[in-house]
PDB file of C-alpha atoms in Angstrom:
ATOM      1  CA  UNK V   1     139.433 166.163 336.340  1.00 57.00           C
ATOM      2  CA  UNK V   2     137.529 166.812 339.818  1.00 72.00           C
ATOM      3  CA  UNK V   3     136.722 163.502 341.322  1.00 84.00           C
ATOM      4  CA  UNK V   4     132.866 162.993 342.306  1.00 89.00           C
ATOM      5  CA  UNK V   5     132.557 162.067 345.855  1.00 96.00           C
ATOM      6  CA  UNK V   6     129.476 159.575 346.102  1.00 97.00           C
ATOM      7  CA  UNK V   7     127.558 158.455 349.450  1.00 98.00           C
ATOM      8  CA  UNK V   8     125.285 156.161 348.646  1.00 98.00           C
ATOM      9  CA  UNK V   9     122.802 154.979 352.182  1.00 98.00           C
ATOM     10  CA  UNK V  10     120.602 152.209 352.243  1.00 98.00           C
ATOM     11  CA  UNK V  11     118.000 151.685 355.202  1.00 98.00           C
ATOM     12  CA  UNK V  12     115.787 149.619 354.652  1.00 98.00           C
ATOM     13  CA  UNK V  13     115.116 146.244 356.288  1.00 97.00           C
ATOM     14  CA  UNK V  14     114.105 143.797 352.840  1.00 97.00           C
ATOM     15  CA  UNK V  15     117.585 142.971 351.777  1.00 96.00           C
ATOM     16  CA  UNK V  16     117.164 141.890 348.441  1.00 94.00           C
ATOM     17  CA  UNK V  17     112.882 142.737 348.337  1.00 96.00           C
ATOM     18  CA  UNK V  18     113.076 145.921 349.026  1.00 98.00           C
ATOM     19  CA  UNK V  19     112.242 148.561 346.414  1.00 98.00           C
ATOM     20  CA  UNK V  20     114.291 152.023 347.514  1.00 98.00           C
ATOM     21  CA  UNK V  21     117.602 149.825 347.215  1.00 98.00           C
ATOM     22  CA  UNK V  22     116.707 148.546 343.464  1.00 98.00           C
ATOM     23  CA  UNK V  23     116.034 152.522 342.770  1.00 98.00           C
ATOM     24  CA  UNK V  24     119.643 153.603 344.908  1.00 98.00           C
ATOM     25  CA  UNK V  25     121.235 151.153 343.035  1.00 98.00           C
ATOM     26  CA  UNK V  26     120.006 151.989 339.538  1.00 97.00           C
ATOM     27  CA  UNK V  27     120.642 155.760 340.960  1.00 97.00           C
ATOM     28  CA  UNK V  28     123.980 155.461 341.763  1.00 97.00           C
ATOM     29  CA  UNK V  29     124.785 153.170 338.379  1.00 95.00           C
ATOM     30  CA  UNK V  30     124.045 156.605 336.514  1.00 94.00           C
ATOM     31  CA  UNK V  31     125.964 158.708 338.306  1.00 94.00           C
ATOM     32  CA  UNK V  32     128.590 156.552 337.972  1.00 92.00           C
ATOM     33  CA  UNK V  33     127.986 156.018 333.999  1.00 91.00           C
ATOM     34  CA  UNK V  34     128.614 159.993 334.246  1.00 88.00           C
ATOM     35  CA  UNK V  35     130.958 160.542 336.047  1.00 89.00           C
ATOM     36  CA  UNK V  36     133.311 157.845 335.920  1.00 89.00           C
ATOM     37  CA  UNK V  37     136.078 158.553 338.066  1.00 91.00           C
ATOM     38  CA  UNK V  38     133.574 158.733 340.585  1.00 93.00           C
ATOM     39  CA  UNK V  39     134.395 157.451 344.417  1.00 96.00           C
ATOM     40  CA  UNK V  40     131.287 155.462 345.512  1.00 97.00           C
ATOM     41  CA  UNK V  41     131.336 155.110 349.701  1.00 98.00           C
ATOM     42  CA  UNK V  42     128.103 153.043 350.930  1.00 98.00           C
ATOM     43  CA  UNK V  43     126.808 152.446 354.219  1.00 98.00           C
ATOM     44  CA  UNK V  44     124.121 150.194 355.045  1.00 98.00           C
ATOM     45  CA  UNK V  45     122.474 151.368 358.377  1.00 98.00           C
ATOM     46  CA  UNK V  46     119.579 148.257 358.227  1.00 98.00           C
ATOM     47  CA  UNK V  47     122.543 146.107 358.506  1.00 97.00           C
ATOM     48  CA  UNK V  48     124.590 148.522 360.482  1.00 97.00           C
ATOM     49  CA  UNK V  49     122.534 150.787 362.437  1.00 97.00           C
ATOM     50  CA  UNK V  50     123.698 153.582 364.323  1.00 97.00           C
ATOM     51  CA  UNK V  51     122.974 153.391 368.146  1.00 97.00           C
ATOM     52  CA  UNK V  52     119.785 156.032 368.853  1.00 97.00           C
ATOM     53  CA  UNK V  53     120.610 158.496 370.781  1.00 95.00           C
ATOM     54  CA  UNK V  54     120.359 158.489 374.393  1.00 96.00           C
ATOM     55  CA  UNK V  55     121.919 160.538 377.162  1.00 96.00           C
ATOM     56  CA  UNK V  56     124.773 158.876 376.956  1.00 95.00           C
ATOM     57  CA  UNK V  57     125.399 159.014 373.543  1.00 96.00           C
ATOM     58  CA  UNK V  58     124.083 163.021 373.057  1.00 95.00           C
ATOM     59  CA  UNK V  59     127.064 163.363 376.092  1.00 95.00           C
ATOM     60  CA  UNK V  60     129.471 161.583 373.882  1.00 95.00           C
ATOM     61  CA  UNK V  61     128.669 163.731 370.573  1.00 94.00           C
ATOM     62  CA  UNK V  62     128.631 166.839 372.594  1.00 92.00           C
ATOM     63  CA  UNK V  63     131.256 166.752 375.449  1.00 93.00           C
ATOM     64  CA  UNK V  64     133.759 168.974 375.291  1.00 91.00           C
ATOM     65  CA  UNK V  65     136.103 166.756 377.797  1.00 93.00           C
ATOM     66  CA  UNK V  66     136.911 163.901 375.486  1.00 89.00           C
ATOM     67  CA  UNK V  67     139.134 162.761 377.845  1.00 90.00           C
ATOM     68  CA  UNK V  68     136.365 162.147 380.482  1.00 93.00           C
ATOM     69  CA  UNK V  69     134.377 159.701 377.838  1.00 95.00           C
ATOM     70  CA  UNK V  70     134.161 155.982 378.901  1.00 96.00           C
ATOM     71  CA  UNK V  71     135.487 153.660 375.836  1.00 96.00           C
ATOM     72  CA  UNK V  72     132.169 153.186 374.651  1.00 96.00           C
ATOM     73  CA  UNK V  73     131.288 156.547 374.550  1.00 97.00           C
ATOM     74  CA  UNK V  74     134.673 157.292 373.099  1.00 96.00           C
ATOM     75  CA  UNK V  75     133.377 154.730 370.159  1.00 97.00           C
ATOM     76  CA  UNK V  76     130.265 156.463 369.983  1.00 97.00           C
ATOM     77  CA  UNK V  77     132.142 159.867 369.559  1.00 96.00           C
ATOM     78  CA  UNK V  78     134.301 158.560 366.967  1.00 96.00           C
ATOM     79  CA  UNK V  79     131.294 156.946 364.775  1.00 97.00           C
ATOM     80  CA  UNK V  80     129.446 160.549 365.114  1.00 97.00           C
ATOM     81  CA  UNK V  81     132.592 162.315 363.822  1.00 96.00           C
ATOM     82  CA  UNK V  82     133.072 159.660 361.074  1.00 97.00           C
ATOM     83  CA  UNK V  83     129.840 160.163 359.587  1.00 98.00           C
ATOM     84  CA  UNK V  84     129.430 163.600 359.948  1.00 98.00           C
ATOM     85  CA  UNK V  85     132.983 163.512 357.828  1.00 98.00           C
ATOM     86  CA  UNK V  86     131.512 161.546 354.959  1.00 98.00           C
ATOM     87  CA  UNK V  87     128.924 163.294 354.903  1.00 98.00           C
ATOM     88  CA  UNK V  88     130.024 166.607 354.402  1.00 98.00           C
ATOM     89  CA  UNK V  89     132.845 165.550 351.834  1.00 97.00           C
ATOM     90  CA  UNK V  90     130.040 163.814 349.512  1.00 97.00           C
ATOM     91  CA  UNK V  91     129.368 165.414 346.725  1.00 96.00           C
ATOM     92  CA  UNK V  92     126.215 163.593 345.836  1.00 97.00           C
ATOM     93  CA  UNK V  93     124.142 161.446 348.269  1.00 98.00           C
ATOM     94  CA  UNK V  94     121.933 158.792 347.703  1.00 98.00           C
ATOM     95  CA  UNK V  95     119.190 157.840 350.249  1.00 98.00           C
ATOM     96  CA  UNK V  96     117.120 155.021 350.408  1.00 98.00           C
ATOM     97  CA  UNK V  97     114.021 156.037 352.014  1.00 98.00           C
ATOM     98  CA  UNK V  98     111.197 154.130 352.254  1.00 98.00           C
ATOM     99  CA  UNK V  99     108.089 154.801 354.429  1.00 98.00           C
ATOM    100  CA  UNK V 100     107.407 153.072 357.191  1.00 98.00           C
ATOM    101  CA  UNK V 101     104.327 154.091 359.161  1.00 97.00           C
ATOM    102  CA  UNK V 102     103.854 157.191 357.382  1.00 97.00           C
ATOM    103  CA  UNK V 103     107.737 158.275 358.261  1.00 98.00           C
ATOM    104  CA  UNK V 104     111.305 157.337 357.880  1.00 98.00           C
ATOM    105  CA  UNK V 105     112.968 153.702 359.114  1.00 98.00           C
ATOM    106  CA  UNK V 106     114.706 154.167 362.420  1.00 98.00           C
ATOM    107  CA  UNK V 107     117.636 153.241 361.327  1.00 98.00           C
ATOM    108  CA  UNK V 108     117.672 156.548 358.441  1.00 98.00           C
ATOM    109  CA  UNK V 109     116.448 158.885 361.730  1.00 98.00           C
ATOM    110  CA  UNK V 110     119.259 158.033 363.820  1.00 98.00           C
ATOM    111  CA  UNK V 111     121.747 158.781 361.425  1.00 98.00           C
ATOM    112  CA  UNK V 112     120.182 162.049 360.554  1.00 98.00           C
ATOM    113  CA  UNK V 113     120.164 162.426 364.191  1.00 98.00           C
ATOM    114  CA  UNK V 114     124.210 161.775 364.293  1.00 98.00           C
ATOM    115  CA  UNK V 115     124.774 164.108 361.664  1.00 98.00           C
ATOM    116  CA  UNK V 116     122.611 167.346 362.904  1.00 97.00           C
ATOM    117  CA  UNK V 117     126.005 168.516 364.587  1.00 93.00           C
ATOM    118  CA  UNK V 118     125.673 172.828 365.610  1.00 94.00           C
ATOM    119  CA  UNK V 119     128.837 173.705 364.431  1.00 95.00           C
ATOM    120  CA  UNK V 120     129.251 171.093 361.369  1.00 96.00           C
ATOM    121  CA  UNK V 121     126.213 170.762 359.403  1.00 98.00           C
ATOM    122  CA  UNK V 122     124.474 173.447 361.039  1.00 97.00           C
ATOM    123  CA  UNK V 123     124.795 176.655 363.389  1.00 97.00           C
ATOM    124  CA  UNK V 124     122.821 179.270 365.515  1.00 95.00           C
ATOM    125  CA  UNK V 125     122.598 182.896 364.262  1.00 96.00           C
ATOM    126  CA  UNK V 126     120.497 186.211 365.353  1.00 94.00           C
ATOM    127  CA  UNK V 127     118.830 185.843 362.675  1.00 92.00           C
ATOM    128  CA  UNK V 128     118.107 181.708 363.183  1.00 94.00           C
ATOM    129  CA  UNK V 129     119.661 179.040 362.085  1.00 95.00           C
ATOM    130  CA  UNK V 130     121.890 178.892 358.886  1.00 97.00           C
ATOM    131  CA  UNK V 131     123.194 175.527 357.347  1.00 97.00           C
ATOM    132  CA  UNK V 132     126.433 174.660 356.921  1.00 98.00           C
ATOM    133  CA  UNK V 133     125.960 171.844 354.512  1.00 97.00           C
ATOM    134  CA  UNK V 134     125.071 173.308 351.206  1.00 96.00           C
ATOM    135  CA  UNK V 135     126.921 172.854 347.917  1.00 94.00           C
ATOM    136  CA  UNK V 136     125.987 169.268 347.292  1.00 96.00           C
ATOM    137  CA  UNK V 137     123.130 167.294 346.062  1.00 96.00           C
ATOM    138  CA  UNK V 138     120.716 164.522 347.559  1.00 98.00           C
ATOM    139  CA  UNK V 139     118.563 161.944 345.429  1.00 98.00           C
ATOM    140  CA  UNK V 140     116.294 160.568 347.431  1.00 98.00           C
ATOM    141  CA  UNK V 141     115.040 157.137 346.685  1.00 98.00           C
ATOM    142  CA  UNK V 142     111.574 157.309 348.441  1.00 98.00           C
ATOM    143  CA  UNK V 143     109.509 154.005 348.330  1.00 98.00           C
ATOM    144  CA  UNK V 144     106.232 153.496 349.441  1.00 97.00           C
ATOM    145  CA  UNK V 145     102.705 151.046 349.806  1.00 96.00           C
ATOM    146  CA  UNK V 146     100.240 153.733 348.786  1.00 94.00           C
ATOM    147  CA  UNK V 147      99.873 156.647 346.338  1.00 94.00           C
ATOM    148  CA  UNK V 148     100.524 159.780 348.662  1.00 95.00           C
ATOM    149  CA  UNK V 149     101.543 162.532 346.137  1.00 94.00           C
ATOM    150  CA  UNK V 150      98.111 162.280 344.286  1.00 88.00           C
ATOM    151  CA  UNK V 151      96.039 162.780 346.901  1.00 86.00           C
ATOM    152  CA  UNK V 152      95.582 165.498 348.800  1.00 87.00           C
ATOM    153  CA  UNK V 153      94.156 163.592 352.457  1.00 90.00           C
ATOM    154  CA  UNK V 154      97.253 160.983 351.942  1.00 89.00           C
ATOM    155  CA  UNK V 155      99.622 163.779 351.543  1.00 91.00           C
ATOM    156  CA  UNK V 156      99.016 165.205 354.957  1.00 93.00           C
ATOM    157  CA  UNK V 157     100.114 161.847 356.358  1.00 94.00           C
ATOM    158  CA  UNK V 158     103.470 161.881 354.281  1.00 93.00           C
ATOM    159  CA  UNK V 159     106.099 162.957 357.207  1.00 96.00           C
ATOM    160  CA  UNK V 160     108.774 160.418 354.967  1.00 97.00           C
ATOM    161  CA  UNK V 161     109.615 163.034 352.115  1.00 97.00           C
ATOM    162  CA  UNK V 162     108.074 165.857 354.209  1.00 96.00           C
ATOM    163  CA  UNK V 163     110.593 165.234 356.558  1.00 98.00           C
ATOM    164  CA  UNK V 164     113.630 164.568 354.358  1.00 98.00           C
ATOM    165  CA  UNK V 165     113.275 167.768 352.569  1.00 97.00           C
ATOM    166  CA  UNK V 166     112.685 169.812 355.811  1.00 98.00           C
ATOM    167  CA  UNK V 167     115.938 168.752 357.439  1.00 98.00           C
ATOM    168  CA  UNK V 168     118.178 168.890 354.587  1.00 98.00           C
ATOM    169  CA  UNK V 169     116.765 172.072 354.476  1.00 98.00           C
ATOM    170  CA  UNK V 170     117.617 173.061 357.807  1.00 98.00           C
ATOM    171  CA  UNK V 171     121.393 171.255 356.530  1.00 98.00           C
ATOM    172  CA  UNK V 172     121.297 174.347 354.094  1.00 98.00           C
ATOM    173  CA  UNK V 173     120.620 171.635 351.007  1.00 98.00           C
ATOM    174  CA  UNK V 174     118.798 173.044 348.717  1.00 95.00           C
ATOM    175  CA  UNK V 175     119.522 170.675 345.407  1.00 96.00           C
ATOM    176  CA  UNK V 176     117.536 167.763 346.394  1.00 97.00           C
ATOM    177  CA  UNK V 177     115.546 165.365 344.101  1.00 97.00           C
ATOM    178  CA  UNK V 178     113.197 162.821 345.004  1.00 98.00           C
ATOM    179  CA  UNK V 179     112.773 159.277 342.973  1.00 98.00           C
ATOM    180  CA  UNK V 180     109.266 158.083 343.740  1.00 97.00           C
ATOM    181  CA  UNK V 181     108.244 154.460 343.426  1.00 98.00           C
ATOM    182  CA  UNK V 182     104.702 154.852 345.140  1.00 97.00           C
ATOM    183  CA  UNK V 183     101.737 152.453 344.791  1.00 96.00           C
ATOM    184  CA  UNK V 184     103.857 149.658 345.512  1.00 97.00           C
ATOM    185  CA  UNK V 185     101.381 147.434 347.860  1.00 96.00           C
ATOM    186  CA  UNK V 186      98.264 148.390 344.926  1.00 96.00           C
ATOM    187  CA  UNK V 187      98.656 145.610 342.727  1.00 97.00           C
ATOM    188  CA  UNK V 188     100.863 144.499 340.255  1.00 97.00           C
ATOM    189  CA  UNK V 189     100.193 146.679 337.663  1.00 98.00           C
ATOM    190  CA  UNK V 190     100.564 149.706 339.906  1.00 97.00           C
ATOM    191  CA  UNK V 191     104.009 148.394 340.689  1.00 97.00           C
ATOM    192  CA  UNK V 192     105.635 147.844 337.494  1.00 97.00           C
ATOM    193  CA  UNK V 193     104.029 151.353 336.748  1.00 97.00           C
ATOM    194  CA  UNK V 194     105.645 152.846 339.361  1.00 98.00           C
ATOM    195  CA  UNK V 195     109.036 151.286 338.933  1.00 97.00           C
ATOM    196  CA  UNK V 196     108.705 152.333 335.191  1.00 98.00           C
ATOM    197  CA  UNK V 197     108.543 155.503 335.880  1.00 97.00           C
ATOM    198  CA  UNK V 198     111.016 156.112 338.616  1.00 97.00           C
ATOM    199  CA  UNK V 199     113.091 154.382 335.892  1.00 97.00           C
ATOM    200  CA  UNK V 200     112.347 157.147 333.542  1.00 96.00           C
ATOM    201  CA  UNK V 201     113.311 159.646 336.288  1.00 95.00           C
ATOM    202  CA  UNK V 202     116.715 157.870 336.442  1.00 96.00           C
ATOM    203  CA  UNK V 203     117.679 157.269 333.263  1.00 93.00           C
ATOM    204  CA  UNK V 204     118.017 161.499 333.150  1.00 91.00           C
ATOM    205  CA  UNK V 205     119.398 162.371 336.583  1.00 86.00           C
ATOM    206  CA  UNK V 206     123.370 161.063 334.885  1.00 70.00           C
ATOM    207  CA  UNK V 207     122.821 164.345 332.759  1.00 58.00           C
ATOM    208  CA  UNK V 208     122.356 166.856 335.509  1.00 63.00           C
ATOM    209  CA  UNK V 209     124.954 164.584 337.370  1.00 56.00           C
ATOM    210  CA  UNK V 210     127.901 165.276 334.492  1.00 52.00           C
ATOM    211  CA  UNK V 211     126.406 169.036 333.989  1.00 47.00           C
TER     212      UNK V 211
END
């Protein structure tokens, strides 16, 4: 039996409040219900954050004289190269996304930022650019205040899932899902709505998951 590789990332800053980790970890409960043999590795980058980047740390992803690295761009280095490497051996991966500002947390850009590695997830063609990171699936957990997907004015200020979806994109992922919660901040009964039916929307995802 082929063992499922799970990453399951959390970003944002509520601890136990915050809606897009209630929906990663109902997410991830279902994959594991289907596939249980299933290796689940988390990372919590509100509590954790990766460093942004910064001249010295784009010199520490992208020297090629490792040897010339001070120690704490030798530690920067070795972070990049660690999550890069769960990254590409997950099979599935989970993000918790929730909008801040009309975008992404911080925290959620500047790992995306330590992963978008020419060469590893990505590389330069003739023809453009051609991902390297295909073959596995992403279910996004995107949480947010306001109903964007209904209307067509909010939409245009949506650069949360926008933005997800382009880059995996560019990552050569192609099998990506999004879990909405939206309508959080719009009264109560928009809430439990919501969370009803990104419930629904879970409850079926262990099916494709064990397909």
């Amino acid at each position: 039996m082929t063992t499922m590789n799970i990453l399951h990332i959390d970003t944002s800053v509520l601890g136990d409040a915050s809606a897009s980790r209630r929906l990663t970890g109902s997410i991830v409960e279902n994959l594991r219900h289907s596939a249980p043999n299933a290796v689940v590795s988390y990372r919590d980058l509100a509590a954790a954050p990766p460093a942004h980047l910064s001249g010295q740390v784009l010199q520490a992803m992208t020297s090629a004289e490792p040897g010339s690295l001070t120690e704490a761009q030798r530690q920067e280095r070795a972070l990049t190269d660690a999550l890069v490497e769960e990254f590409l051996a997950a099979d599935v991966v989970v993000i918790g996304a929730p909008m801040y500002n009309f975008a992404i947390p911080t925290q959620l850009k500047a790992w995306i930022d330590r992963l978008a590695q020419a060469g590893k997830t990505f590389k330069y063609t003739e023809a453009g650019a051609v991902g390297l990171a295909g073959g596995k699936r992403v279910v996004i957990a995107s949480s947010r205040g306001g109903a964007y997907s209904t209307d067509a004015t909010l939409q245009a200020l949506d650069h949360q899932e926008a933005y997800l979806r382009t880059v995996l994109g560019f990552f050569g992922i192609t099998d990506v899902t999004v879990v909405r919660a939206e309508g959080l901040a719009m009264g109560d009964a928009a809430r439990n709505k919501a969370f009803v039916q990104a419930q629904s929307q879970i409850d079926g995802l262990s099916l494709r998951a064990a397909a």
